[in-house]
Short mmCIF file of C-alpha atoms in Angstrom, two decimals:
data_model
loop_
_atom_site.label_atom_id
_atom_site.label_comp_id
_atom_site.label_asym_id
_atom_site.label_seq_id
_atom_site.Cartn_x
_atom_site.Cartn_y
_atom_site.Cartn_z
CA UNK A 161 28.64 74.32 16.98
CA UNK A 162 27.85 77.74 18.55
CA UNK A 163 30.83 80.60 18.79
CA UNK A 164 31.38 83.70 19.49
CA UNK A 165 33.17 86.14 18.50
CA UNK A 166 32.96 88.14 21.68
CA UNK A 167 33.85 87.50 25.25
CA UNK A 168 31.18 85.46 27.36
CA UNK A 169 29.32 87.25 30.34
CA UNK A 170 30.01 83.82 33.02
CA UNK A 171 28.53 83.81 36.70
CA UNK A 172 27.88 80.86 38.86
CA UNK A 173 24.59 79.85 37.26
CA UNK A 174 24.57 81.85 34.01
CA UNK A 175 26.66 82.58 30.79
CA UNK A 176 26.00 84.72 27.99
CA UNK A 177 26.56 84.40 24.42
CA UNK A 178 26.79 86.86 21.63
CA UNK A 179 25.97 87.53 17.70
CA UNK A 180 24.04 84.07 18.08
CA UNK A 181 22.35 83.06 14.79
CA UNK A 182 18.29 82.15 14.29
CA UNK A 183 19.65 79.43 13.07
CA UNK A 184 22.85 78.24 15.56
CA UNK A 185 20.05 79.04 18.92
CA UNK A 186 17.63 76.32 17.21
CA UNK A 187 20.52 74.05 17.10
CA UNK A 188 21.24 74.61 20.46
CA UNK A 189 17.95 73.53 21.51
CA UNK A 190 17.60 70.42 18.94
CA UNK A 191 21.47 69.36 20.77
CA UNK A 192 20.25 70.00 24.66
CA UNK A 193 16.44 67.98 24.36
CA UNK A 194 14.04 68.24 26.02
CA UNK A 195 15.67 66.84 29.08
CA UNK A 196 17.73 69.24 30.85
CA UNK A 197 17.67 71.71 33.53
CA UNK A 198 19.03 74.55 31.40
CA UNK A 199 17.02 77.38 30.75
CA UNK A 200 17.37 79.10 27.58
CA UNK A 201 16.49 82.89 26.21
CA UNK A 202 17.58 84.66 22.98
CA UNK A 203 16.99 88.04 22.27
CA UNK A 204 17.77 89.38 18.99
CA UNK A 205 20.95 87.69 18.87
CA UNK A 206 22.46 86.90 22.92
CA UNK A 207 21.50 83.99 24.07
CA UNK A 208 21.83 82.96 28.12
CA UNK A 209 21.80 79.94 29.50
CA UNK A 210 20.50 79.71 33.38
CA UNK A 211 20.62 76.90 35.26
CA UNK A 212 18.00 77.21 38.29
CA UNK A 213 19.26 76.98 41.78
CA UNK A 214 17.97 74.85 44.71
CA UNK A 215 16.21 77.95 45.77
CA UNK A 216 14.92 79.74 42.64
CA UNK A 217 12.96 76.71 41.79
CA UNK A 218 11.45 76.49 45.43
CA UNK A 219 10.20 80.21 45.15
CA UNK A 220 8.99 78.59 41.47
CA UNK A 221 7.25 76.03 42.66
CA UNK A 222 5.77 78.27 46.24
CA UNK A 223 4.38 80.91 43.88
CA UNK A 224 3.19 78.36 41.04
CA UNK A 225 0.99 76.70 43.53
CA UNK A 226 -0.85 80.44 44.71
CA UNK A 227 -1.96 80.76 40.97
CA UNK A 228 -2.90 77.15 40.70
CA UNK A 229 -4.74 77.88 44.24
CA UNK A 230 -6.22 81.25 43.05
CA UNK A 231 -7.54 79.62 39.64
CA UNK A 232 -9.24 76.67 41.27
CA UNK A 233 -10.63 78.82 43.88
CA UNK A 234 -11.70 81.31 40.91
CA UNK A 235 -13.15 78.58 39.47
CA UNK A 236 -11.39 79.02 36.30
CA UNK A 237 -9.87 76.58 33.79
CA UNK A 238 -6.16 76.83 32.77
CA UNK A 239 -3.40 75.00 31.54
CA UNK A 240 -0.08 74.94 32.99
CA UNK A 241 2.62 74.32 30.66
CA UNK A 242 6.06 74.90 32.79
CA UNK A 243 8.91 76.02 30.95
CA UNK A 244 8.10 75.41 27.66
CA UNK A 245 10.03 76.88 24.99
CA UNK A 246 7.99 79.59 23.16
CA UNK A 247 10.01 80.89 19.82
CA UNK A 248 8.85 83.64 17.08
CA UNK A 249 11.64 83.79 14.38
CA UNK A 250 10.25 86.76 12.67
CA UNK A 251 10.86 88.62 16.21
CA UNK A 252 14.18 86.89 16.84
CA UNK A 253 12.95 86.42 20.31
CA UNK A 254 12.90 83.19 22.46
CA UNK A 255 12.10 82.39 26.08
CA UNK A 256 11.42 79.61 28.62
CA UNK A 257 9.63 80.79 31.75
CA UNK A 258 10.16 78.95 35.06
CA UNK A 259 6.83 78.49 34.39
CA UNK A 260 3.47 79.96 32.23
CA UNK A 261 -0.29 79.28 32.37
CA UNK A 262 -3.27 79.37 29.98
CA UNK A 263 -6.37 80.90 31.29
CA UNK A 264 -8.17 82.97 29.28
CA UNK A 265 -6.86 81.16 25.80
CA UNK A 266 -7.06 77.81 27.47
CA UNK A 267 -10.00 77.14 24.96
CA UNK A 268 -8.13 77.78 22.13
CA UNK A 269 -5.06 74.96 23.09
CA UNK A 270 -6.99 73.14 25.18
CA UNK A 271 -5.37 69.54 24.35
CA UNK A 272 -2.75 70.51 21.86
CA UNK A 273 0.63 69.54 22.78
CA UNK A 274 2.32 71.12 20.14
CA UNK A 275 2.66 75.23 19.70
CA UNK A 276 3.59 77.58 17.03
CA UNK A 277 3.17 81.21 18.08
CA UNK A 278 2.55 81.58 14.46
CA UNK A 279 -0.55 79.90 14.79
CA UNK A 280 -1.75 79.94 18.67
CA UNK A 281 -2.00 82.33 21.40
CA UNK A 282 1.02 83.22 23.76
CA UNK A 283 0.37 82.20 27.24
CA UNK A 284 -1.37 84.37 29.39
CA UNK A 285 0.82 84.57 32.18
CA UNK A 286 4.43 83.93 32.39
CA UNK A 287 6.40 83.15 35.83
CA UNK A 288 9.75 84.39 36.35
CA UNK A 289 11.58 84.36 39.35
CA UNK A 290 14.48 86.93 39.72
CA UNK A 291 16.53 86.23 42.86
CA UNK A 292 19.88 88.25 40.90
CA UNK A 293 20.00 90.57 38.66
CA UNK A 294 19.55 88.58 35.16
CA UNK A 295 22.08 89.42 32.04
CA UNK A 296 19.19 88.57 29.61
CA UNK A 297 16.22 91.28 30.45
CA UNK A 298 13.25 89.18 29.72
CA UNK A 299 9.96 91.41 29.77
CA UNK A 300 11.17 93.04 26.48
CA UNK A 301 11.27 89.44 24.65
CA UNK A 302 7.83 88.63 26.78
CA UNK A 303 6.28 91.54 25.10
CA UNK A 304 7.24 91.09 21.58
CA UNK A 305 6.03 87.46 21.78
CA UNK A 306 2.73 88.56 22.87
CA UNK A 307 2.71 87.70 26.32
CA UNK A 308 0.39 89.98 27.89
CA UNK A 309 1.25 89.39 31.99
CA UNK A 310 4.76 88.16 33.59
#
């Protein structure tokens, strides 16, 4: 069960939870599945919860299908792996982009469908669509997990 000890940060599609545990954010995510619409990130600690809007996933989906576009066009392989979750707990950092793309790694996971960023790369290229101001800043977490362009 996930507390906290401090007042939560709540807006229409957002809330914001503090002094969050390693251990009480990976519960969170075993207890919500794979099936939901939720969007999680934990930094160091906070952990929000988003749920996408009608029309942050159209811009998602608009601006997902220009890089699909510009890779096959580029003639370049790549793997598009939504919103996965993507986890380091030795940087206390979590994230799950609206969406994120292999291109230049896409070798090195090409048919794995299992990640530990341990082991493997970070994507190459995370999307995030900001239509309000998030609670969570993400490019911090992005950049301690390795992800080199958002």
């Amino acid at each position: 069960m996930l507390t906290s000890n401090q007042p939560t940060n709540v807006k229409a599609d957002r809330v914001v939870l503090y002094q969050i545990s390693w251990e009480q954010f990976n519960q969170l995510l075993e207890n919500l599945g794979n099936s939901r619409a939720a969007r999680i990130a934990y930094d160091q600690g906070t952990l929000e919860i988003m749920i996408p809007l009608p029309e942050h996933e159209y811009y998602k989906e608009r601006i997902s299908d220009v890089i699909k576009d510009a890779a096959d066009i580029l003639e370049l392989d790549f793997e598009c792996l939504g919103s996965t979750t993507w986890k380091q707990e030795i940087k206390q950092a979590g994230v799950e982009p609206d969406n994120c793309f292999y291109v230049q790694h896409e070798p090195l996971i090409r048919g794995k469908l299992t990640f530990d960023l341990n082991q493997d790369p970070p994507p190459d290229l995370a999307l995030e669509i900001d239509l309000t101001s998030k609670s969570l800043e993400r490019f911090p977490i992005y950049a301690r997990l390795g992800v080199p362009e958002i």
